[in-house]
CSV table of C-alpha atoms and ligand atoms in Angstrom, one decimal:
chain,number,residue,atom,x,y,z
A,1,UNK,CA,0.1,-0.1,0.0
A,2,UNK,CA,1.4,3.4,-0.9
A,3,UNK,CA,2.2,5.6,2.2
A,4,UNK,CA,0.4,9.1,2.1
A,5,UNK,CA,2.7,11.8,1.1
A,6,UNK,CA,1.5,13.9,4.0
A,7,UNK,CA,2.7,11.1,6.5
A,8,UNK,CA,6.1,11.0,5.1
A,9,UNK,CA,6.1,14.9,5.4
A,10,UNK,CA,5.2,14.6,9.0
A,11,UNK,CA,7.9,11.9,9.8
A,12,UNK,CA,10.4,14.1,8.2
A,13,UNK,CA,9.3,17.2,10.0
A,14,UNK,CA,10.1,15.4,13.4
A,15,UNK,CA,13.2,13.9,11.8
A,16,UNK,CA,14.7,17.3,10.9
A,17,UNK,CA,14.6,18.6,14.6
A,18,UNK,CA,14.9,15.4,16.6
A,19,UNK,CA,18.4,13.9,15.8
A,20,UNK,CA,21.7,15.7,16.9
A,21,UNK,CA,23.4,16.2,13.5
A,22,UNK,CA,26.7,15.3,15.2
A,23,UNK,CA,25.6,11.5,15.0
A,24,UNK,CA,24.4,11.4,11.6
A,25,UNK,CA,21.5,9.1,12.7
A,26,UNK,CA,18.7,10.8,10.9
A,27,UNK,CA,17.4,9.3,7.6
A,28,UNK,CA,16.8,11.3,4.5
A,29,UNK,CA,13.4,11.3,2.9
A,30,UNK,CA,14.6,8.9,0.1
A,31,UNK,CA,15.5,6.4,2.7
A,32,UNK,CA,12.1,6.4,4.4
A,33,UNK,CA,10.3,6.3,1.2
A,34,UNK,CA,12.3,3.3,0.2
A,35,UNK,CA,11.7,1.5,3.6
A,36,UNK,CA,8.0,2.1,3.4
A,37,UNK,CA,7.8,0.9,-0.2
A,38,UNK,CA,9.1,-2.7,0.6
A,39,UNK,CA,5.8,-3.3,2.6
A,40,UNK,CA,7.2,-5.0,5.9
A,41,UNK,CA,7.9,-1.5,7.5
A,42,UNK,CA,5.4,0.2,9.8
A,43,UNK,CA,5.3,3.6,11.2
A,44,UNK,CA,3.4,5.5,13.9
A,45,UNK,CA,2.7,9.2,14.2
A,46,UNK,CA,1.8,10.7,17.5
A,47,UNK,CA,0.4,14.2,18.4
A,48,UNK,CA,1.2,16.6,21.1
A,49,UNK,CA,-1.4,14.9,23.3
A,50,UNK,CA,0.1,11.5,22.9
A,51,UNK,CA,-2.5,10.2,20.6
A,52,UNK,CA,-2.2,8.9,17.1
A,53,UNK,CA,-1.9,11.8,14.7
A,54,UNK,CA,-4.8,12.0,12.6
A,55,UNK,CA,-4.5,13.0,8.8
A,56,UNK,CA,-3.4,16.7,8.5
A,57,UNK,CA,-2.7,16.8,12.2
A,58,UNK,CA,0.8,18.0,13.6
A,59,UNK,CA,2.8,15.0,14.6
A,60,UNK,CA,5.5,15.5,17.4
A,61,UNK,CA,6.9,11.9,17.4
A,62,UNK,CA,7.1,8.7,15.3
A,63,UNK,CA,8.5,5.3,15.1
A,64,UNK,CA,9.4,3.4,12.1
A,65,UNK,CA,9.9,-0.5,12.5
A,66,UNK,CA,10.4,-3.5,10.2
A,67,UNK,CA,8.7,-6.9,10.6
A,68,UNK,CA,10.8,-10.1,10.3
A,69,UNK,CA,10.2,-13.7,10.9
A,70,UNK,CA,8.7,-13.6,14.4
A,71,UNK,CA,10.6,-10.3,15.4
A,72,UNK,CA,10.3,-6.7,14.7
A,73,UNK,CA,13.0,-4.1,14.5
A,74,UNK,CA,12.7,-0.7,15.7
A,75,UNK,CA,14.5,1.3,12.8
A,76,UNK,CA,14.0,5.0,14.0
A,77,UNK,CA,12.2,6.6,16.9
A,78,UNK,CA,12.2,10.3,17.7
A,79,UNK,CA,10.3,13.0,19.6
A,80,UNK,CA,10.4,16.7,18.8
A,81,UNK,CA,12.8,18.2,21.4
A,82,UNK,CA,9.9,20.7,22.5
A,83,UNK,CA,7.7,17.8,23.5
A,84,UNK,CA,10.2,15.7,25.3
A,85,UNK,CA,9.9,14.3,28.9
A,86,UNK,CA,6.2,14.3,28.7
A,87,UNK,CA,5.7,10.6,28.4
A,88,UNK,CA,5.4,10.7,24.4
A,89,UNK,CA,8.3,8.4,23.7
A,90,UNK,CA,6.9,6.1,26.3
A,91,UNK,CA,3.6,5.9,24.4
A,92,UNK,CA,5.4,5.3,21.2
A,93,UNK,CA,7.3,2.3,22.7
A,94,UNK,CA,4.0,1.1,24.4
A,95,UNK,CA,2.1,1.2,21.0
A,96,UNK,CA,5.1,-0.5,19.2
A,97,UNK,CA,5.3,-3.4,21.7
A,98,UNK,CA,1.5,-4.1,21.2
A,99,UNK,CA,1.4,-3.7,17.5
A,100,UNK,CA,4.5,-6.0,17.1
A,101,UNK,CA,2.8,-8.5,19.4
A,102,UNK,CA,-0.4,-8.2,17.1
A,103,UNK,CA,2.0,-8.9,14.0
A,104,UNK,CA,3.2,-12.0,15.4
A,105,UNK,CA,6.6,-10.9,16.8
A,106,UNK,CA,8.2,-12.9,19.6
A,107,UNK,CA,10.8,-10.1,20.3
A,108,UNK,CA,11.6,-6.5,19.4
A,109,UNK,CA,15.1,-5.6,18.6
A,110,UNK,CA,16.9,-2.2,18.3
A,111,UNK,CA,20.2,-0.8,17.9
A,112,UNK,CA,21.3,2.1,19.8
A,113,UNK,CA,24.5,4.2,19.8
A,114,UNK,CA,26.4,3.6,23.2
A,115,UNK,CA,25.3,6.3,25.9
A,116,UNK,CA,22.1,7.3,24.1
A,117,UNK,CA,20.0,8.7,26.9
A,118,UNK,CA,17.2,6.8,25.4
A,119,UNK,CA,18.7,3.6,27.1
A,120,UNK,CA,16.9,4.2,30.3
A,121,UNK,CA,13.6,4.3,28.5
A,122,UNK,CA,14.4,1.1,26.7
A,123,UNK,CA,15.4,-0.7,29.9
A,124,UNK,CA,12.3,0.4,31.8
A,125,UNK,CA,10.3,-1.3,28.9
A,126,UNK,CA,12.1,-4.7,29.3
A,127,UNK,CA,14.9,-4.2,26.9
A,128,UNK,CA,18.3,-5.7,27.6
A,129,UNK,CA,21.6,-5.5,25.6
A,130,UNK,CA,22.5,-8.7,23.7
A,131,UNK,CA,25.5,-7.6,21.7
A,132,UNK,CA,28.0,-4.9,20.6
A,133,UNK,CA,29.1,-3.7,17.2
A,134,UNK,CA,32.4,-2.0,17.7
A,135,UNK,CA,32.8,1.5,16.3
A,136,UNK,CA,29.7,1.0,14.2
A,137,UNK,CA,28.6,4.6,13.9
A,138,UNK,CA,30.8,7.3,12.5
A,139,UNK,CA,30.2,10.7,13.9
A,140,UNK,CA,30.4,13.7,11.6
A,141,UNK,CA,34.0,14.6,13.6
A,142,UNK,CA,35.1,11.3,12.3
A,143,UNK,CA,35.1,9.6,15.8
A,144,UNK,CA,33.5,6.2,16.0
A,145,UNK,CA,30.9,4.9,18.6
A,146,UNK,CA,29.6,1.4,19.4
A,147,UNK,CA,26.2,0.1,18.6
A,148,UNK,CA,24.5,-1.7,21.1
A,149,UNK,CA,21.8,-4.2,20.2
A,150,UNK,CA,19.0,-4.4,22.6
A,151,UNK,CA,16.4,-7.0,22.8
A,152,UNK,CA,12.8,-7.1,24.4
A,153,UNK,CA,10.9,-10.3,24.6
A,154,UNK,CA,7.4,-10.1,23.7
A,155,UNK,CA,5.3,-12.3,25.7
B,1,LIG,C1,14.5,9.0,23.0
B,1,LIG,C2,13.3,10.1,22.6
B,1,LIG,C3,12.4,9.6,21.7
B,1,LIG,C4,12.6,9.9,24.2
B,1,LIG,O1,11.2,10.6,24.1
B,1,LIG,P1,10.5,11.4,25.3
B,1,LIG,O2,9.0,11.8,24.8
B,1,LIG,O3,11.3,12.5,25.9
B,1,LIG,O4,10.4,10.3,26.3
B,1,LIG,P2,9.5,9.9,27.5
B,1,LIG,O5,9.0,11.5,28.0
B,1,LIG,O6,8.5,9.2,27.3
B,1,LIG,O7,10.3,9.5,28.6
B,1,LIG,C5,10.1,8.4,29.5
B,1,LIG,C6,11.1,8.1,30.6
B,1,LIG,O8,12.3,7.6,29.7
B,1,LIG,C7,13.5,8.1,30.3
B,1,LIG,N1,14.1,9.2,29.5
B,1,LIG,C8,13.6,9.5,28.4
B,1,LIG,N2,14.6,10.6,27.8
B,1,LIG,C9,15.6,10.7,28.6
B,1,LIG,C10,16.8,11.4,28.7
B,1,LIG,N3,17.0,12.2,27.6
B,1,LIG,N4,17.6,11.3,29.6
B,1,LIG,C11,17.4,10.4,30.7
B,1,LIG,N5,16.1,9.6,30.9
B,1,LIG,C12,15.3,9.7,29.8
B,1,LIG,C13,13.1,8.8,31.6
B,1,LIG,O9,13.0,7.7,32.7
B,1,LIG,C14,11.6,9.4,31.3
B,1,LIG,O10,10.8,9.4,32.4
B,1,LIG,P3,10.6,10.8,33.2
B,1,LIG,O11,10.8,11.9,32.3
B,1,LIG,O12,9.5,10.7,34.1
B,1,LIG,O13,12.1,10.7,33.9
B,1,LIG,C15,13.7,11.4,22.5
B,1,LIG,O14,14.8,11.9,23.5
B,1,LIG,C16,14.4,11.6,21.3
B,1,LIG,O15,13.5,11.9,20.3
B,1,LIG,N6,15.7,11.7,21.2
B,1,LIG,C17,16.5,11.8,19.9
B,1,LIG,C18,16.5,10.7,18.9
B,1,LIG,C19,16.9,9.4,19.5
B,1,LIG,O16,18.0,9.2,20.0
B,1,LIG,N7,16.2,8.4,19.3
B,1,LIG,C20,16.4,7.1,19.8
B,1,LIG,C21,17.5,6.4,18.9
B,1,LIG,S1,18.0,4.9,19.6
């Protein structure tokens, strides 16, 4: 199914303000469009009240995930800096866990740059580290940072 252009616009609007450029983690529009074209990727847009953002409504946070065999991978997850620490990230993770369960996933995976403050949010939702890719991410200043893979079993 084709993703509405407006939804990609709203994902990109959050993307453009949410990721620190120093880490080069944000995706460009083409990457998002290509992921959604394949058909096994899912997104969730949330408004400032923490509810699903309806068509035409401003989104302040989103997740993008990919379904695999009995697992789901969180590819991207962000909240507008002006709306942080209000529980919106928690709502998005909670939605993702229940959506992944309904899609048949037995575990949710994600990769995170070492020392990302999001770690406490992941751990409080049942994620734990299962592996490290040394120097996986390259910052814009050339320094490298490990990627930590986290897993959350889905009951
Ligand atoms: C990670 C992110 C999505 C969290 O969104 P959020 O809406 O602020 O998260 P919540 O308000 O739901 O946070 C819930 C809890 O998680 C923890 N937490 C969230 N952000 C935190 C931070 N920066 N530092 C420490 N703890 C944090 C806290 O325990 C928080 O509860 P509290 O505010 O009552 O202390 C947001 O910081 C973000 O967009 N970061 C940039 C993009 C990014 O790094 N994404 C993750 C890639 S792996």
